[in-house]
Each structure stands twice: as C-alpha cells, then as structure tokens.
PDB file of C-alpha atoms in Angstrom:
ATOM      1  CA  ASP A   1      -2.126  71.083 -30.025  1.00 72.00           C
ATOM      2  CA  TYR A   2      -0.557  70.241 -33.379  1.00 67.00           C
ATOM      3  CA  LYS A   3      -1.922  73.317 -35.186  1.00 72.00           C
ATOM      4  CA  MET A   4      -0.262  75.537 -32.603  1.00 75.00           C
ATOM      5  CA  GLY A   5       2.930  73.533 -32.971  1.00 70.00           C
ATOM      6  CA  VAL A   6       2.943  74.044 -36.745  1.00 70.00           C
ATOM      7  CA  THR A   7       2.331  77.766 -36.248  1.00 71.00           C
ATOM      8  CA  LEU A   8       5.141  78.109 -33.716  1.00 74.00           C
ATOM      9  CA  ASN A   9       7.570  75.757 -35.434  1.00 72.00           C
ATOM     10  CA  PRO A  10       6.666  75.267 -39.125  1.00 74.00           C
ATOM     11  CA  LYS A  11       9.909  73.382 -39.810  1.00 79.00           C
ATOM     12  CA  ASP A  12       9.137  70.554 -37.353  1.00 83.00           C
ATOM     13  CA  ASP A  13       7.756  67.618 -39.334  1.00 90.00           C
ATOM     14  CA  GLU A  14       6.449  65.883 -36.192  1.00 90.00           C
ATOM     15  CA  PHE A  15       3.678  68.447 -35.822  1.00 92.00           C
ATOM     16  CA  TYR A  16       2.547  67.859 -39.417  1.00 93.00           C
ATOM     17  CA  PHE A  17       2.631  64.109 -38.803  1.00 95.00           C
ATOM     18  CA  GLY A  18       0.457  64.554 -35.716  1.00 94.00           C
ATOM     19  CA  LEU A  19      -1.946  66.760 -37.660  1.00 94.00           C
ATOM     20  CA  ALA A  20      -2.203  64.126 -40.380  1.00 96.00           C
ATOM     21  CA  VAL A  21      -3.109  61.449 -37.828  1.00 96.00           C
ATOM     22  CA  SER A  22      -5.701  63.793 -36.302  1.00 95.00           C
ATOM     23  CA  PHE A  23      -7.262  64.442 -39.704  1.00 96.00           C
ATOM     24  CA  ILE A  24      -7.503  60.701 -40.329  1.00 97.00           C
ATOM     25  CA  GLU A  25      -9.436  60.339 -37.080  1.00 96.00           C
ATOM     26  CA  LEU A  26     -11.747  63.104 -38.310  1.00 97.00           C
ATOM     27  CA  LYS A  27     -12.070  61.338 -41.684  1.00 98.00           C
ATOM     28  CA  GLN A  28     -10.624  64.379 -43.442  1.00 98.00           C
ATOM     29  CA  TYR A  29      -8.352  62.360 -45.675  1.00 98.00           C
ATOM     30  CA  ASP A  30      -7.362  65.119 -48.117  1.00 98.00           C
ATOM     31  CA  LYS A  31      -6.067  67.170 -45.190  1.00 97.00           C
ATOM     32  CA  ALA A  32      -4.238  64.123 -43.848  1.00 98.00           C
ATOM     33  CA  ILE A  33      -2.487  63.620 -47.184  1.00 98.00           C
ATOM     34  CA  PHE A  34      -1.658  67.329 -47.314  1.00 97.00           C
ATOM     35  CA  ASN A  35       0.014  67.148 -43.898  1.00 96.00           C
ATOM     36  CA  TYR A  36       1.868  63.927 -44.670  1.00 98.00           C
ATOM     37  CA  SER A  37       3.094  65.661 -47.830  1.00 97.00           C
ATOM     38  CA  LYS A  38       4.394  68.504 -45.656  1.00 96.00           C
ATOM     39  CA  VAL A  39       6.265  65.885 -43.606  1.00 97.00           C
ATOM     40  CA  ILE A  40       7.855  64.581 -46.811  1.00 98.00           C
ATOM     41  CA  GLU A  41       8.692  68.123 -47.914  1.00 97.00           C
ATOM     42  CA  LEU A  42      10.549  68.666 -44.626  1.00 97.00           C
ATOM     43  CA  ASP A  43      11.999  65.153 -44.424  1.00 97.00           C
ATOM     44  CA  PRO A  44      12.054  63.435 -47.841  1.00 97.00           C
ATOM     45  CA  LYS A  45      13.221  60.180 -46.246  1.00 97.00           C
ATOM     46  CA  ASP A  46      10.284  59.774 -43.844  1.00 97.00           C
ATOM     47  CA  VAL A  47       9.088  56.361 -45.038  1.00 98.00           C
ATOM     48  CA  ALA A  48       6.176  56.299 -42.587  1.00 97.00           C
ATOM     49  CA  ALA A  49       4.647  59.360 -44.270  1.00 98.00           C
ATOM     50  CA  TYR A  50       4.916  57.720 -47.708  1.00 98.00           C
ATOM     51  CA  ASN A  51       3.465  54.506 -46.313  1.00 98.00           C
ATOM     52  CA  ASN A  52       0.551  56.285 -44.658  1.00 98.00           C
ATOM     53  CA  ILE A  53      -0.253  58.245 -47.812  1.00 98.00           C
ATOM     54  CA  ALA A  54      -0.252  54.956 -49.736  1.00 98.00           C
ATOM     55  CA  ASN A  55      -2.635  53.428 -47.203  1.00 97.00           C
ATOM     56  CA  LEU A  56      -4.983  56.396 -47.574  1.00 98.00           C
ATOM     57  CA  TYR A  57      -4.949  56.235 -51.362  1.00 98.00           C
ATOM     58  CA  LYS A  58      -5.658  52.503 -51.210  1.00 97.00           C
ATOM     59  CA  LYS A  59      -8.290  52.413 -48.496  1.00 97.00           C
ATOM     60  CA  GLU A  60     -10.075  55.739 -48.693  1.00 97.00           C
ATOM     61  CA  PHE A  61      -9.694  56.834 -52.309  1.00 97.00           C
ATOM     62  CA  LYS A  62      -9.314  53.470 -54.085  1.00 97.00           C
ATOM     63  CA  ASP A  63      -6.582  55.086 -56.186  1.00 98.00           C
ATOM     64  CA  TYR A  64      -4.395  52.034 -56.595  1.00 97.00           C
ATOM     65  CA  ASP A  65      -1.882  53.651 -58.936  1.00 97.00           C
ATOM     66  CA  LYS A  66      -1.145  56.394 -56.418  1.00 98.00           C
ATOM     67  CA  ALA A  67      -1.058  53.891 -53.567  1.00 98.00           C
ATOM     68  CA  LEU A  68       1.494  51.734 -55.367  1.00 98.00           C
ATOM     69  CA  GLU A  69       3.575  54.801 -56.205  1.00 98.00           C
ATOM     70  CA  TYR A  70       3.843  55.698 -52.515  1.00 98.00           C
ATOM     71  CA  TYR A  71       4.428  52.119 -51.330  1.00 98.00           C
ATOM     72  CA  ASP A  72       7.212  51.774 -53.881  1.00 98.00           C
ATOM     73  CA  LYS A  73       8.749  55.095 -52.852  1.00 98.00           C
ATOM     74  CA  ALA A  74       8.809  54.131 -49.165  1.00 98.00           C
ATOM     75  CA  ILE A  75      10.596  50.891 -50.002  1.00 98.00           C
ATOM     76  CA  GLU A  76      12.939  52.613 -52.472  1.00 98.00           C
ATOM     77  CA  ILE A  77      14.014  55.043 -49.737  1.00 98.00           C
ATOM     78  CA  ASN A  78      14.561  52.288 -47.187  1.00 98.00           C
ATOM     79  CA  LEU A  79      15.007  48.775 -48.546  1.00 98.00           C
ATOM     80  CA  THR A  80      14.843  47.426 -44.987  1.00 98.00           C
ATOM     81  CA  TYR A  81      11.439  48.981 -44.181  1.00 98.00           C
ATOM     82  CA  SER A  82       9.569  45.783 -43.383  1.00 98.00           C
ATOM     83  CA  LEU A  83       6.224  47.488 -42.760  1.00 97.00           C
ATOM     84  CA  GLY A  84       6.389  48.882 -46.286  1.00 97.00           C
ATOM     85  CA  TYR A  85       6.708  45.356 -47.650  1.00 98.00           C
ATOM     86  CA  ILE A  86       3.828  44.132 -45.481  1.00 98.00           C
ATOM     87  CA  ASN A  87       1.515  46.909 -46.589  1.00 97.00           C
ATOM     88  CA  ARG A  88       2.456  46.438 -50.225  1.00 98.00           C
ATOM     89  CA  ALA A  89       1.861  42.692 -49.833  1.00 98.00           C
ATOM     90  CA  LEU A  90      -1.644  43.406 -48.542  1.00 97.00           C
ATOM     91  CA  PHE A  91      -2.124  45.790 -51.461  1.00 97.00           C
ATOM     92  CA  TYR A  92      -1.047  43.162 -53.991  1.00 98.00           C
ATOM     93  CA  GLU A  93      -3.195  40.556 -52.285  1.00 97.00           C
ATOM     94  CA  GLU A  94      -6.228  42.819 -52.620  1.00 96.00           C
ATOM     95  CA  LEU A  95      -5.460  43.173 -56.342  1.00 97.00           C
ATOM     96  CA  LYS A  96      -5.059  39.368 -56.611  1.00 97.00           C
ATOM     97  CA  GLU A  97      -1.423  39.728 -57.655  1.00 98.00           C
ATOM     98  CA  TYR A  98      -0.457  36.776 -55.504  1.00 98.00           C
ATOM     99  CA  ASP A  99       3.132  36.255 -56.706  1.00 98.00           C
ATOM    100  CA  LYS A 100       3.979  39.845 -55.857  1.00 98.00           C
ATOM    101  CA  ALA A 101       2.157  39.574 -52.534  1.00 98.00           C
ATOM    102  CA  ILE A 102       4.040  36.486 -51.410  1.00 98.00           C
ATOM    103  CA  HIS A 103       7.327  38.050 -52.498  1.00 98.00           C
ATOM    104  CA  ASP A 104       6.685  41.032 -50.228  1.00 98.00           C
ATOM    105  CA  TYR A 105       5.508  38.880 -47.309  1.00 98.00           C
ATOM    106  CA  ASN A 106       8.688  36.841 -47.638  1.00 98.00           C
ATOM    107  CA  LYS A 107      10.847  39.959 -47.787  1.00 98.00           C
ATOM    108  CA  ALA A 108       9.241  41.405 -44.641  1.00 98.00           C
ATOM    109  CA  ILE A 109       9.860  38.130 -42.789  1.00 98.00           C
ATOM    110  CA  GLU A 110      13.440  38.028 -44.059  1.00 98.00           C
ATOM    111  CA  LEU A 111      13.933  41.515 -42.620  1.00 98.00           C
ATOM    112  CA  GLU A 112      12.196  40.766 -39.308  1.00 98.00           C
ATOM    113  CA  PRO A 113      12.301  37.007 -38.715  1.00 98.00           C
ATOM    114  CA  LYS A 114      11.146  37.404 -35.094  1.00 98.00           C
ATOM    115  CA  ASN A 115       7.996  39.353 -35.934  1.00 98.00           C
ATOM    116  CA  ALA A 116       5.148  36.956 -35.148  1.00 98.00           C
ATOM    117  CA  ARG A 117       2.578  39.200 -36.796  1.00 98.00           C
ATOM    118  CA  TYR A 118       4.282  38.877 -40.169  1.00 98.00           C
ATOM    119  CA  TYR A 119       4.107  35.065 -40.037  1.00 98.00           C
ATOM    120  CA  TYR A 120       0.483  35.372 -38.972  1.00 98.00           C
ATOM    121  CA  MET A 121      -0.279  37.641 -41.915  1.00 98.00           C
ATOM    122  CA  ARG A 122       1.467  35.391 -44.428  1.00 98.00           C
ATOM    123  CA  GLY A 123      -0.347  32.451 -42.845  1.00 98.00           C
ATOM    124  CA  GLY A 124      -3.596  34.286 -43.448  1.00 98.00           C
ATOM    125  CA  PHE A 125      -2.628  34.750 -47.075  1.00 98.00           C
ATOM    126  CA  TYR A 126      -1.956  31.021 -47.436  1.00 98.00           C
ATOM    127  CA  ASN A 127      -5.147  30.147 -45.575  1.00 98.00           C
ATOM    128  CA  ASP A 128      -7.249  32.432 -47.769  1.00 97.00           C
ATOM    129  CA  ASN A 129      -5.779  30.762 -50.837  1.00 97.00           C
ATOM    130  CA  GLY A 130      -6.378  27.205 -49.614  1.00 97.00           C
ATOM    131  CA  ASN A 131      -2.764  26.342 -48.845  1.00 98.00           C
ATOM    132  CA  TYR A 132      -3.501  25.036 -45.351  1.00 98.00           C
ATOM    133  CA  LEU A 133      -0.192  23.250 -44.860  1.00 98.00           C
ATOM    134  CA  LYS A 134       1.813  26.442 -45.397  1.00 98.00           C
ATOM    135  CA  ALA A 135      -0.705  28.378 -43.318  1.00 98.00           C
ATOM    136  CA  ARG A 136      -0.230  25.893 -40.469  1.00 98.00           C
ATOM    137  CA  ILE A 137       3.549  26.278 -40.637  1.00 98.00           C
ATOM    138  CA  ASP A 138       3.314  30.072 -40.479  1.00 98.00           C
ATOM    139  CA  TYR A 139       0.780  30.048 -37.653  1.00 98.00           C
ATOM    140  CA  GLN A 140       2.986  27.601 -35.724  1.00 98.00           C
ATOM    141  CA  LYS A 141       5.942  29.928 -36.213  1.00 98.00           C
ATOM    142  CA  ALA A 142       3.880  32.896 -35.011  1.00 98.00           C
ATOM    143  CA  LEU A 143       2.879  30.887 -31.927  1.00 98.00           C
ATOM    144  CA  THR A 144       6.491  29.955 -31.252  1.00 98.00           C
ATOM    145  CA  ILE A 145       7.315  33.653 -31.103  1.00 98.00           C
ATOM    146  CA  ASP A 146       4.136  34.797 -29.332  1.00 98.00           C
ATOM    147  CA  PRO A 147       2.449  31.815 -27.643  1.00 98.00           C
ATOM    148  CA  LEU A 148      -0.170  33.865 -25.786  1.00 97.00           C
ATOM    149  CA  ASN A 149      -1.785  35.499 -28.798  1.00 98.00           C
ATOM    150  CA  TYR A 150      -5.299  34.096 -28.949  1.00 97.00           C
ATOM    151  CA  ARG A 151      -5.738  35.116 -32.603  1.00 97.00           C
ATOM    152  CA  TYR A 152      -2.863  32.887 -33.629  1.00 98.00           C
ATOM    153  CA  HIS A 153      -4.373  29.945 -31.741  1.00 98.00           C
ATOM    154  CA  LEU A 154      -7.780  30.645 -33.262  1.00 97.00           C
ATOM    155  CA  SER A 155      -6.345  30.795 -36.773  1.00 97.00           C
ATOM    156  CA  ILE A 156      -4.401  27.580 -36.420  1.00 98.00           C
ATOM    157  CA  SER A 157      -7.495  25.857 -35.014  1.00 97.00           C
ATOM    158  CA  ILE A 158      -9.361  26.795 -38.196  1.00 96.00           C
ATOM    159  CA  VAL A 159      -6.525  25.422 -40.309  1.00 97.00           C
ATOM    160  CA  TYR A 160      -6.520  22.189 -38.298  1.00 97.00           C
ATOM    161  CA  MET A 161     -10.246  21.891 -38.988  1.00 96.00           C
ATOM    162  CA  GLU A 162      -9.596  22.324 -42.717  1.00 96.00           C
ATOM    163  CA  LEU A 163      -6.914  19.641 -42.504  1.00 97.00           C
ATOM    164  CA  LYS A 164      -9.367  17.336 -40.639  1.00 96.00           C
ATOM    165  CA  GLN A 165      -7.090  17.294 -37.595  1.00 96.00           C
ATOM    166  CA  ASN A 166      -9.921  17.718 -35.138  1.00 96.00           C
ATOM    167  CA  GLU A 167      -8.006  16.874 -31.956  1.00 96.00           C
ATOM    168  CA  LYS A 168      -5.447  19.577 -32.711  1.00 97.00           C
ATOM    169  CA  ALA A 169      -8.246  21.962 -33.683  1.00 96.00           C
ATOM    170  CA  LEU A 170      -9.941  21.337 -30.351  1.00 96.00           C
ATOM    171  CA  ALA A 171      -6.699  21.766 -28.402  1.00 96.00           C
ATOM    172  CA  SER A 172      -6.032  25.083 -30.120  1.00 96.00           C
ATOM    173  CA  SER A 173      -9.609  26.215 -29.548  1.00 96.00           C
ATOM    174  CA  LEU A 174      -9.345  25.376 -25.851  1.00 95.00           C
ATOM    175  CA  LYS A 175      -6.150  27.420 -25.704  1.00 96.00           C
ATOM    176  CA  VAL A 176      -8.094  30.379 -27.108  1.00 96.00           C
ATOM    177  CA  ILE A 177     -10.653  30.007 -24.302  1.00 96.00           C
ATOM    178  CA  GLU A 178      -7.841  29.823 -21.757  1.00 96.00           C
ATOM    179  CA  ILE A 179      -6.335  33.066 -23.069  1.00 97.00           C
ATOM    180  CA  LYS A 180      -9.553  34.924 -23.954  1.00 95.00           C
ATOM    181  CA  PRO A 181     -12.614  33.266 -22.422  1.00 93.00           C
ATOM    182  CA  ASN A 182     -15.097  35.703 -23.988  1.00 92.00           C
ATOM    183  CA  SER A 183     -14.091  34.978 -27.597  1.00 89.00           C
ATOM    184  CA  LEU A 184     -17.417  34.003 -29.157  1.00 86.00           C
ATOM    185  CA  TYR A 185     -15.966  32.812 -32.435  1.00 88.00           C
ATOM    186  CA  VAL A 186     -14.048  29.994 -30.778  1.00 92.00           C
ATOM    187  CA  TYR A 187     -17.250  28.413 -29.476  1.00 90.00           C
ATOM    188  CA  ASN A 188     -18.518  28.168 -33.052  1.00 88.00           C
ATOM    189  CA  ASN A 189     -15.264  26.431 -33.958  1.00 87.00           C
ATOM    190  CA  ILE A 190     -15.691  23.914 -31.193  1.00 90.00           C
ATOM    191  CA  ALA A 191     -19.269  23.231 -32.243  1.00 90.00           C
ATOM    192  CA  SER A 192     -18.055  22.702 -35.824  1.00 87.00           C
ATOM    193  CA  ILE A 193     -15.517  20.131 -34.689  1.00 84.00           C
ATOM    194  CA  TYR A 194     -18.262  17.874 -33.319  1.00 77.00           C
TER     195      TYR A 194
END
C-alpha cells in the first residue's frame, strides 16, 4: 500500500510515484500531480515525474503552457531522455506545430535508433500529413526492427493503398491476419483494395 509506504518512509520518492499512478487510475488528477510534485521535491532530476505531470496537464487539464513547461524541464534535465522528446513531439503535433514536432521525433530516433515504436510514431505523423513516401520508409524501418507487430503491418498496408500499390497493400494486410487473425480493421482494408 503506497499510502502506508509514504507514512512509514516519507523520504522515499517511489511511494509517491506509486500513489500518483494510483490516483491517475482513480481519475484524481490533482492528487496525481501533487504526488508527482512530491517525487520532484525529493528527487529534482526524476524526468519521468516531470513527463507525467506534463502529460496530465496536456490530456486532462488542457493547460498547454504548463504541459510544455514540464516537457521542457524533463528534457532540460536529461538531454538524452527520448520519451520526453516523443511526448513533446505528440504535444507539438496536437498544436499543429509540425516543424517542432518533426524535430522532436527525429531527436528521439537519433537517441534510440533501434526503437521501432518511434519510427512507427513518426510514420504516423507523416501519414497524417499526407507524406506517404516518408511514412512508408518509417513503417518499413519499424518492421525491420519488429517484424511481428501487426500494427506496423496494418499501417504500412494503409500507406500502400494511398500510394496505389495494391499488391503490397494486400500482402501487408495478409501479414496482419497471419499475426492477429481477429483484427477487424484489416478486413476493411482488404475490401477497399478490391
């Protein structure tokens, strides 16, 4: 029990972190921020606490100034914190600040070039903005790293459809079925190809 842990050991930031996560699950976001702030008070270099506060301000409170302040602080503390760059990229993308978003996606990938998810996310950014060739390249890279991820195959099949490469779209869609036979979305893709 995290509350008991805080009572018995009020200097242990892990208990506050656990409490914050629990309060998020209970949708008590003010209490989550309070406990993440206690983590920062005890460990001012805990970038995950800054990052999680930023996510709460963005998602739950729509306070974009505060969110950016905490994203920036996490990155300032640890310039190699790739997740901070990813979350700030998503933040910038939501605000339609695309140059800043792509800069942060690129930085995260530079820091973790073997993280398939980061290529997938940047591919999604390109796809959403109609740059299907760059999206295809990123999805292919993600698949090179993690060839059994059905989401990556599904995403590249959609890009192939946009590029009018129906045979490749079908092959990717069939791969999705092979990996996850109950994926309903893929059957719509296949129907769209014909």
